[in-house]
PDB file of C-alpha atoms in Angstrom:
ATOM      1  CA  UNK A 285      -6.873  15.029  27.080  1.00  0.00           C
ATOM      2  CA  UNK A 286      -4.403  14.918  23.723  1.00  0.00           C
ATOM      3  CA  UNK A 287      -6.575  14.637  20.698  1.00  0.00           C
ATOM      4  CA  UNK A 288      -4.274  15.835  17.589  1.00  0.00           C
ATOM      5  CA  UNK A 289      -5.297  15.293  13.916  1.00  0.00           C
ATOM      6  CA  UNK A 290      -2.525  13.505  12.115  1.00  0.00           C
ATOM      7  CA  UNK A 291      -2.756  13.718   8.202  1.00  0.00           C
ATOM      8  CA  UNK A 292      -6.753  12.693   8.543  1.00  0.00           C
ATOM      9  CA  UNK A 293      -7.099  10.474  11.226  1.00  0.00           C
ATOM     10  CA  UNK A 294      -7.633  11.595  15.160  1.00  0.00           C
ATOM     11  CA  UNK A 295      -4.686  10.962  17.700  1.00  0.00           C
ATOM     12  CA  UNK A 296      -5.200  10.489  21.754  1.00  0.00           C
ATOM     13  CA  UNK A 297      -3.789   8.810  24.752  1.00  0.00           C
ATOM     14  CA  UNK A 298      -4.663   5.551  24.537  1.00  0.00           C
ATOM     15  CA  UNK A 299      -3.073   4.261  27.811  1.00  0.00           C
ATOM     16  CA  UNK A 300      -0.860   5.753  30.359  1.00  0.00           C
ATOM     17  CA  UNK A 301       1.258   2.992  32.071  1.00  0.00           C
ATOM     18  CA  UNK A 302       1.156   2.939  36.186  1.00  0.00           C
ATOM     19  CA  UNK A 303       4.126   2.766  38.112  1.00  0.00           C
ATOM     20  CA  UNK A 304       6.073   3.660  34.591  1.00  0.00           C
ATOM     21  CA  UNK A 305       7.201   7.301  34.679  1.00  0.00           C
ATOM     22  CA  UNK A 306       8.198   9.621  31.597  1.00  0.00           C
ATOM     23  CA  UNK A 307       5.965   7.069  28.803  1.00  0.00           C
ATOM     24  CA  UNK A 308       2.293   7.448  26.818  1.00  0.00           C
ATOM     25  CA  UNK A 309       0.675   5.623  24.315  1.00  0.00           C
ATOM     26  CA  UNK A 310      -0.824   7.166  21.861  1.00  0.00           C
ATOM     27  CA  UNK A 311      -3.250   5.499  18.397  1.00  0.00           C
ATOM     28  CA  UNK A 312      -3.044   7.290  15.414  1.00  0.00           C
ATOM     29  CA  UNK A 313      -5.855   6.094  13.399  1.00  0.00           C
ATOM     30  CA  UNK A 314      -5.348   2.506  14.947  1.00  0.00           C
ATOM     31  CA  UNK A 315      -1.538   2.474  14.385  1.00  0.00           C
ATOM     32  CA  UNK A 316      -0.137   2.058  18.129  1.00  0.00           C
ATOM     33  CA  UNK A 317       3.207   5.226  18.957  1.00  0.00           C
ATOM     34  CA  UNK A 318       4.776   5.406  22.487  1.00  0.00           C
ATOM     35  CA  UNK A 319       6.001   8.977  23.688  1.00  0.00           C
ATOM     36  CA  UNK A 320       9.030   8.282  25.313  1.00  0.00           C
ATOM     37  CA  UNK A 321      11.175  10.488  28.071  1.00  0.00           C
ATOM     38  CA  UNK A 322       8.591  13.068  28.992  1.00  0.00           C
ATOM     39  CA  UNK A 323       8.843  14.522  32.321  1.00  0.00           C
ATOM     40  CA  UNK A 324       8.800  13.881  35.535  1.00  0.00           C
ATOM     41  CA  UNK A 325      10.278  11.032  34.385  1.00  0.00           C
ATOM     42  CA  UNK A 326      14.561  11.906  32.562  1.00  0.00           C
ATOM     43  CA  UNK A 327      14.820  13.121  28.825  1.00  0.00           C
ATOM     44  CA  UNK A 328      16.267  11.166  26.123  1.00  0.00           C
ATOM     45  CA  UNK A 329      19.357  11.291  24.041  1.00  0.00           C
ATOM     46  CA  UNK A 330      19.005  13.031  20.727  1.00  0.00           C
ATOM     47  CA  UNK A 331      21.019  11.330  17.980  1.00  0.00           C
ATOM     48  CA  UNK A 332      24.014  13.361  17.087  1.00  0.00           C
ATOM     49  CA  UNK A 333      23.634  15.225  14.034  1.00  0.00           C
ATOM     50  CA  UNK A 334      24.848  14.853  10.617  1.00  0.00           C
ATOM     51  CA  UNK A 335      21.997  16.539   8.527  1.00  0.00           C
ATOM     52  CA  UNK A 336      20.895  19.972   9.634  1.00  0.00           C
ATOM     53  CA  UNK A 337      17.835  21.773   8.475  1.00  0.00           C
ATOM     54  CA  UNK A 338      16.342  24.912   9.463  1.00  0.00           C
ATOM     55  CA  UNK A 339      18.923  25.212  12.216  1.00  0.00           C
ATOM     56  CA  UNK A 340      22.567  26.529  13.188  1.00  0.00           C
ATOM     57  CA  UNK A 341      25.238  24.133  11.897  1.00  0.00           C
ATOM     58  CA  UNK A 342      26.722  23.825  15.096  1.00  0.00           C
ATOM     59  CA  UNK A 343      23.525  22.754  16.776  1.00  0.00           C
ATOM     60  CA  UNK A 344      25.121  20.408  18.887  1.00  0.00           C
ATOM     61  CA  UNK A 345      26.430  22.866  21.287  1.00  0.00           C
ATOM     62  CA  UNK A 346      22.656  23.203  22.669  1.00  0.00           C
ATOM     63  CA  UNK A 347      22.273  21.133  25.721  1.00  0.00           C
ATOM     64  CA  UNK A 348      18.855  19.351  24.233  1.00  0.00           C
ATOM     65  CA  UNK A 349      16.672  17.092  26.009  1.00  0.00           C
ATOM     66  CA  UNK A 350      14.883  14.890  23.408  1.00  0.00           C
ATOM     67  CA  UNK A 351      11.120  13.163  23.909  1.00  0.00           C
ATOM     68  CA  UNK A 352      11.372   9.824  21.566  1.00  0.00           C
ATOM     69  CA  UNK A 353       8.057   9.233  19.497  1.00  0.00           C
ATOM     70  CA  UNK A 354       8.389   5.620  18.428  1.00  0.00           C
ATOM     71  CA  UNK A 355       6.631   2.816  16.834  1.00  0.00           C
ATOM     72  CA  UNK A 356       4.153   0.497  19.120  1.00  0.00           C
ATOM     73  CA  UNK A 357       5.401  -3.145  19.589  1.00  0.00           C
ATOM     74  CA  UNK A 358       2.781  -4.553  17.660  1.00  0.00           C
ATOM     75  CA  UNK A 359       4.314  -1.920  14.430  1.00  0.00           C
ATOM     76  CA  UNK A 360       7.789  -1.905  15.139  1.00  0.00           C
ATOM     77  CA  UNK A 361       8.214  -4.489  12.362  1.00  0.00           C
ATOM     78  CA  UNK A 362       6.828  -2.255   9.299  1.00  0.00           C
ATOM     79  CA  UNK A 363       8.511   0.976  10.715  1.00  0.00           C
ATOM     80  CA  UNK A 364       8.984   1.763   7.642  1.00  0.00           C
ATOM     81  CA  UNK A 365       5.742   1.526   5.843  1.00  0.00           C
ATOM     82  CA  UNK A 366       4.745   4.653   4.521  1.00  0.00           C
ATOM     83  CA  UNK A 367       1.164   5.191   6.550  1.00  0.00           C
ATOM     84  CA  UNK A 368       3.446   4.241   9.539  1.00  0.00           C
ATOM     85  CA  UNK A 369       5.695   6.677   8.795  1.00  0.00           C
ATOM     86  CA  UNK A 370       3.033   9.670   7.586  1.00  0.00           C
ATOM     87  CA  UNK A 371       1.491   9.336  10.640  1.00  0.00           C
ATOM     88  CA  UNK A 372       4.328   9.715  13.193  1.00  0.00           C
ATOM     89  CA  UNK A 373       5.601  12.427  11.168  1.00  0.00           C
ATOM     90  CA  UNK A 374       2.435  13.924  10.984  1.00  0.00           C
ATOM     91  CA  UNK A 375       2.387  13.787  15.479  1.00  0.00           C
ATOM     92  CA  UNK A 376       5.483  14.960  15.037  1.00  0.00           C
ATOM     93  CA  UNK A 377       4.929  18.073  13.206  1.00  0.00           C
ATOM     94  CA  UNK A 378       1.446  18.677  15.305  1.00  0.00           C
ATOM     95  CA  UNK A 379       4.021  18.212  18.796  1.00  0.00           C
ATOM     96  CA  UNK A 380       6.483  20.657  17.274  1.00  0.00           C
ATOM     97  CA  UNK A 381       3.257  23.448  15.778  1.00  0.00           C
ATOM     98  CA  UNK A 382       2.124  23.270  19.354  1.00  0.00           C
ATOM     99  CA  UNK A 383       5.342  22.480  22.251  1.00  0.00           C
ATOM    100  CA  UNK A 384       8.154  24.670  22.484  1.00  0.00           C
ATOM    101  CA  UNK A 385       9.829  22.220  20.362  1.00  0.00           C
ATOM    102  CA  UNK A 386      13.273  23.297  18.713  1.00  0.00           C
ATOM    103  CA  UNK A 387      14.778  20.573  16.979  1.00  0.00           C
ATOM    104  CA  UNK A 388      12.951  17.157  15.484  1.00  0.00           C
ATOM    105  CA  UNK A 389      14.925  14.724  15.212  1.00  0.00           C
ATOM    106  CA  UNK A 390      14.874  11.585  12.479  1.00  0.00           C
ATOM    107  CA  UNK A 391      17.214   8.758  13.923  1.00  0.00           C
ATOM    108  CA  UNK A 392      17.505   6.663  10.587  1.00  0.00           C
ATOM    109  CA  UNK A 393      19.368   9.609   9.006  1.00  0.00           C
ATOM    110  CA  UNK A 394      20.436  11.478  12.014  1.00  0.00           C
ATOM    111  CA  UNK A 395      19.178  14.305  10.449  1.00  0.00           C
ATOM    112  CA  UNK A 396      17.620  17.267  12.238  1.00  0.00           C
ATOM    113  CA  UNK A 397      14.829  19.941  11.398  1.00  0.00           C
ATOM    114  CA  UNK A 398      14.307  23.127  12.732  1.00  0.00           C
ATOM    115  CA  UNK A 399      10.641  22.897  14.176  1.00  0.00           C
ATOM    116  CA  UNK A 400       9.290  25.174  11.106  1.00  0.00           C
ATOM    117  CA  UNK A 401      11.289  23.508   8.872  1.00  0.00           C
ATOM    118  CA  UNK A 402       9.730  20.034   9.794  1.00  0.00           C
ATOM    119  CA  UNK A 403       6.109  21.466  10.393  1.00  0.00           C
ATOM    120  CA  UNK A 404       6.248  22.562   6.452  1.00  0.00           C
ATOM    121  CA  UNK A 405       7.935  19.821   5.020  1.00  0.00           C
ATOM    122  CA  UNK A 406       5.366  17.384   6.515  1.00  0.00           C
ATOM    123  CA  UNK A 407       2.492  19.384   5.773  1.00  0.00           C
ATOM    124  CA  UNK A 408       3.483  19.992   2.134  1.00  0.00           C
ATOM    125  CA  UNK A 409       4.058  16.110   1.903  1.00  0.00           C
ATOM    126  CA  UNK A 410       0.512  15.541   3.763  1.00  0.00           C
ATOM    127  CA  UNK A 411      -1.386  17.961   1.476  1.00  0.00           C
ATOM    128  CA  UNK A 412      -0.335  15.904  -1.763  1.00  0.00           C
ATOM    129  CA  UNK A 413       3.437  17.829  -1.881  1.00  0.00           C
ATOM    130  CA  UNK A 414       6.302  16.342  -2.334  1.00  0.00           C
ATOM    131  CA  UNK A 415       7.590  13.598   0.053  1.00  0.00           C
ATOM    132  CA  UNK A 416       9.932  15.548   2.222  1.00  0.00           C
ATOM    133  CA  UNK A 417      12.879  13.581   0.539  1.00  0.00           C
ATOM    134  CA  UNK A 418      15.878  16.090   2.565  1.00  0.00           C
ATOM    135  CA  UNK A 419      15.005  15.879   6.085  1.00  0.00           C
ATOM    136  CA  UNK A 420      14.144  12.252   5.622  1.00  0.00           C
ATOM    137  CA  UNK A 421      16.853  11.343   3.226  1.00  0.00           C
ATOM    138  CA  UNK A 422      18.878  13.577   2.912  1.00  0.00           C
ATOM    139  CA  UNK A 423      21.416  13.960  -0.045  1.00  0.00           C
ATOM    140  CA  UNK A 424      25.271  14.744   0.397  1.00  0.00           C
ATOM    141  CA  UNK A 425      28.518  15.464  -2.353  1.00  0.00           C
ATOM    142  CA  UNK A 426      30.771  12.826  -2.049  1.00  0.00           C
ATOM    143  CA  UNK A 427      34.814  13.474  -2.685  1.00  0.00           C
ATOM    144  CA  UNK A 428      34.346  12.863  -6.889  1.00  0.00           C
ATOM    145  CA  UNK A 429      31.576  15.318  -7.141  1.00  0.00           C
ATOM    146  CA  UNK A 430      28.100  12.321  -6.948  1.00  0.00           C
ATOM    147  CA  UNK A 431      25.308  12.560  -4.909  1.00  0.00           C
ATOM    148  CA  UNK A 432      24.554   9.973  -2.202  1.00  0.00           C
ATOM    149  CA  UNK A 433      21.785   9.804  -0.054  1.00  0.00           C
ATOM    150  CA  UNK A 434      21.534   8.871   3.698  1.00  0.00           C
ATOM    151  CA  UNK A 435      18.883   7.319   5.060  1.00  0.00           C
ATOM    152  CA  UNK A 436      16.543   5.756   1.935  1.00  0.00           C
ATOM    153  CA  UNK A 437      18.343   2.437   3.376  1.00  0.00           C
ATOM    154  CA  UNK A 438      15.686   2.289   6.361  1.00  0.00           C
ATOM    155  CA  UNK A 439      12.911   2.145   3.853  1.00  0.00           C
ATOM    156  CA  UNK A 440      14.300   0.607   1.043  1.00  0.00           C
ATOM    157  CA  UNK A 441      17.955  -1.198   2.258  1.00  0.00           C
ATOM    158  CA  UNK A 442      19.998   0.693  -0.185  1.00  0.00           C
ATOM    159  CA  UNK A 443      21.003   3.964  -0.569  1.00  0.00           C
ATOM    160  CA  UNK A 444      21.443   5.838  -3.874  1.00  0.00           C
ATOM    161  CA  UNK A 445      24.715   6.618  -5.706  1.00  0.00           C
ATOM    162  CA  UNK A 446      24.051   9.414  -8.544  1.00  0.00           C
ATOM    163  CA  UNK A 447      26.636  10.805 -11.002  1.00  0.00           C
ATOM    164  CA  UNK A 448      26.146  14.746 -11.358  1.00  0.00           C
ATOM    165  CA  UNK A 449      26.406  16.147 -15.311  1.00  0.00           C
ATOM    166  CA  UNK A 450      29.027  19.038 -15.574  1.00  0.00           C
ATOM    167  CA  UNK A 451      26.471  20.665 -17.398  1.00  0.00           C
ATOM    168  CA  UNK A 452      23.868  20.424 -14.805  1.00  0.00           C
ATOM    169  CA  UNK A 453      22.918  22.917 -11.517  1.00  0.00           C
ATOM    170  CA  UNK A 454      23.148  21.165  -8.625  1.00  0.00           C
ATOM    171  CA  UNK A 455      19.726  22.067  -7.546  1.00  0.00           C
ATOM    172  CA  UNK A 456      18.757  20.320 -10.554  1.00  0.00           C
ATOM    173  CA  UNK A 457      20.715  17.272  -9.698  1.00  0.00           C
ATOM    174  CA  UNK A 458      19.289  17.315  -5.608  1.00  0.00           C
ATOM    175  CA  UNK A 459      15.628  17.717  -7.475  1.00  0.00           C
ATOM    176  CA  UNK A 460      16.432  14.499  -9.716  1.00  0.00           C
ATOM    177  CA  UNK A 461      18.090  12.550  -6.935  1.00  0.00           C
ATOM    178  CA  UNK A 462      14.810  13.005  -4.665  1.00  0.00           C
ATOM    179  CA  UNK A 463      12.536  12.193  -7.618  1.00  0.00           C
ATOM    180  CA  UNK A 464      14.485   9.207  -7.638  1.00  0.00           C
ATOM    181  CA  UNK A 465      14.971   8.641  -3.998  1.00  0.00           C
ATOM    182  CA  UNK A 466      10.771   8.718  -3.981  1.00  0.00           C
ATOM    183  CA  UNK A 467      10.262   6.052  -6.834  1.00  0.00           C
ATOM    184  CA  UNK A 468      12.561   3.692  -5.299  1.00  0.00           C
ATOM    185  CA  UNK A 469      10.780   4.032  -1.881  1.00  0.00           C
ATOM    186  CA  UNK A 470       7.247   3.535  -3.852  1.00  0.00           C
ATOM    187  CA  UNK A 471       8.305   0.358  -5.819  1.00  0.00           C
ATOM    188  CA  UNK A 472      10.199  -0.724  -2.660  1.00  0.00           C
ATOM    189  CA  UNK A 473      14.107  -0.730  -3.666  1.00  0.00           C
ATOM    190  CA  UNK A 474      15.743  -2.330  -6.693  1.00  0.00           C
ATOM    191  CA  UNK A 475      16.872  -5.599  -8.288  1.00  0.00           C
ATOM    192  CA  UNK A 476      18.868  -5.852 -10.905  1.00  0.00           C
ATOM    193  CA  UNK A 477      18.809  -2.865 -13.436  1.00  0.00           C
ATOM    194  CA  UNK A 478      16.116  -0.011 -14.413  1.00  0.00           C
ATOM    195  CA  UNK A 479      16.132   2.371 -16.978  1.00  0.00           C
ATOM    196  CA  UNK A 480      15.048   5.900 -15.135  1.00  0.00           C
ATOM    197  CA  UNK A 481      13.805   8.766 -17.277  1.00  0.00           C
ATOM    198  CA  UNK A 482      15.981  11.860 -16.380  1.00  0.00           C
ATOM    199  CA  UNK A 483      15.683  15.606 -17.385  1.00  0.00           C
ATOM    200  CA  UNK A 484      15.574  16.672 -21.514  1.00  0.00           C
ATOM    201  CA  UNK A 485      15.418  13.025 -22.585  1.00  0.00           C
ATOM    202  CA  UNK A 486      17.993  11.702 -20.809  1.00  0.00           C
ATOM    203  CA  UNK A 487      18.791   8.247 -20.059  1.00  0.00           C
ATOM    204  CA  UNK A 488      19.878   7.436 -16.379  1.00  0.00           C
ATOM    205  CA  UNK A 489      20.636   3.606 -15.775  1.00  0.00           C
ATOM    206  CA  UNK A 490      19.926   2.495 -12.003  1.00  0.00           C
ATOM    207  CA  UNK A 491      21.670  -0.522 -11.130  1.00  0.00           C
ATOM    208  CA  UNK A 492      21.568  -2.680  -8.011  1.00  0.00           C
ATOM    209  CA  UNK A 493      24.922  -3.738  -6.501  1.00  0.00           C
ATOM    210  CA  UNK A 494      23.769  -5.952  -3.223  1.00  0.00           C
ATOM    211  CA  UNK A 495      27.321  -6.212  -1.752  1.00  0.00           C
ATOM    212  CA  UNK A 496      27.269  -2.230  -1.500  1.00  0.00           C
ATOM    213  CA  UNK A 497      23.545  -2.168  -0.438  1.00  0.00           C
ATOM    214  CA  UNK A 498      23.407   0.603  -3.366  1.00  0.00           C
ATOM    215  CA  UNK A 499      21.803   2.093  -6.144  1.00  0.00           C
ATOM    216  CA  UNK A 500      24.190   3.369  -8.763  1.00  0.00           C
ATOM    217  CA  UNK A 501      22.882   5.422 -10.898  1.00  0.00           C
ATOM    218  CA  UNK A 502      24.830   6.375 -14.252  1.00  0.00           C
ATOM    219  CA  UNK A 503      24.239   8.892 -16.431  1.00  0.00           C
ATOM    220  CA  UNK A 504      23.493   8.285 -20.048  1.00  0.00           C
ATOM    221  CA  UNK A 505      23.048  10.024 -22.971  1.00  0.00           C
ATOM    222  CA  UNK A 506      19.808  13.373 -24.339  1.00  0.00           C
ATOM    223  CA  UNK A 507      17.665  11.890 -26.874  1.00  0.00           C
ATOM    224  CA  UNK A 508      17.662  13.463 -30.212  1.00  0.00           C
TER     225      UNK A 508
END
């Protein structure tokens, strides 16, 4: 028997299909998951990678064979609710503590996660960390020097655009994009414009542009 604890709720095997090969269904604190392309039954295709975590750039070389954890019928419509979400993470970093799991994979950003990588992230978000912003949305440099993110459009239907301050680190910049990146997932997305508080008094101006399915987010000016 499978009984996992995901975030604080207990996981099992709620029904195992006959005459359906490779599939279980699992309930994670009532919320309904399939586990798809285990064996005897043929693997599934991991989603080629554009975000890499905890794991050699060139990952792709690896001949993987990917199980799919997914969303129950009755849940596929609020996939991306955030209890829906914390717990298949949280199955997902209990498969990866315990199978010889070495990638996990999240599909709305293509982005993969080593297996300690992902087992920290979503533990630090479960214990009351941070939301694990970069293997869920992850941020890249665009050609003029911003910050975009990849993914936030599966929760919120935009993605962020955010100008970086010559003065600035970057790591400051990534750790101001996520802060952002987690408010906008919170309030659910944006409409119209938004004053955002950013670091020594500055004042960032998030504006909605619908056509784009973006957040731009300009930088403004320190308060004195």
């Amino acid at each position: 028997a499978l009984a996992i604890a995901a975030e604080t709720a207990l996981a099992g095997v709620s029904h195992r299909p006959s005459g359906v090969t490779g599939r279980l269904e699992l309930h994670v604190g009532g919320l309904p998951f399939a586990l798809l392309g285990l064996a005897p039954g043929p693997g599934r295709e991991p989603p080629s990678p554009v975000h890499v975590f905890g794991l050699p750039q060139d990952v792709a070389r690896f001949d993987f064979e990917a199980m799919w954890l997914v969303p129950g019928a009755h849940i596929a419509a609020g996939a991306s609710l955030l209890p829906v979400v914390g717990a298949m993470t949280g199955v997902a970093a209990v498969l990866a503590r315990h199978l010889p799991v070495k990638a996990v994979c999240w599909h709305p950003a293509r982005s993969w996660m080593g297996a300690g990588y992902c087992i920290r992230s979503i533990d630090t978000g479960r214990d009351g960390g941070a939301f694990p912003v970069l293997g869920l949305v992850p941020l890249a440099r665009t050609d003029d020097g911003a910050l975009v993110s990849h993914g936030l459009r599966f929760f919120t239907g935009q993605e962020i655009l955010l100008q970086c301050h010559p003065r600035e680190e970057l790591s400051d910049t990534v750790q101001l994009a996520g802060r952002i990146v987690v408010e906008l997932i919170e309030q659910g997305g944006l409409a119209g414009t938004q004053e955002v508080a950013g670091p020594d008094g500055e004042v960032l101006l998030a504006r909605a542009e619908p056509q784009e399915g973006l957040v731009r987010i300009s930088r403004g000016v320190c308060a004195q």
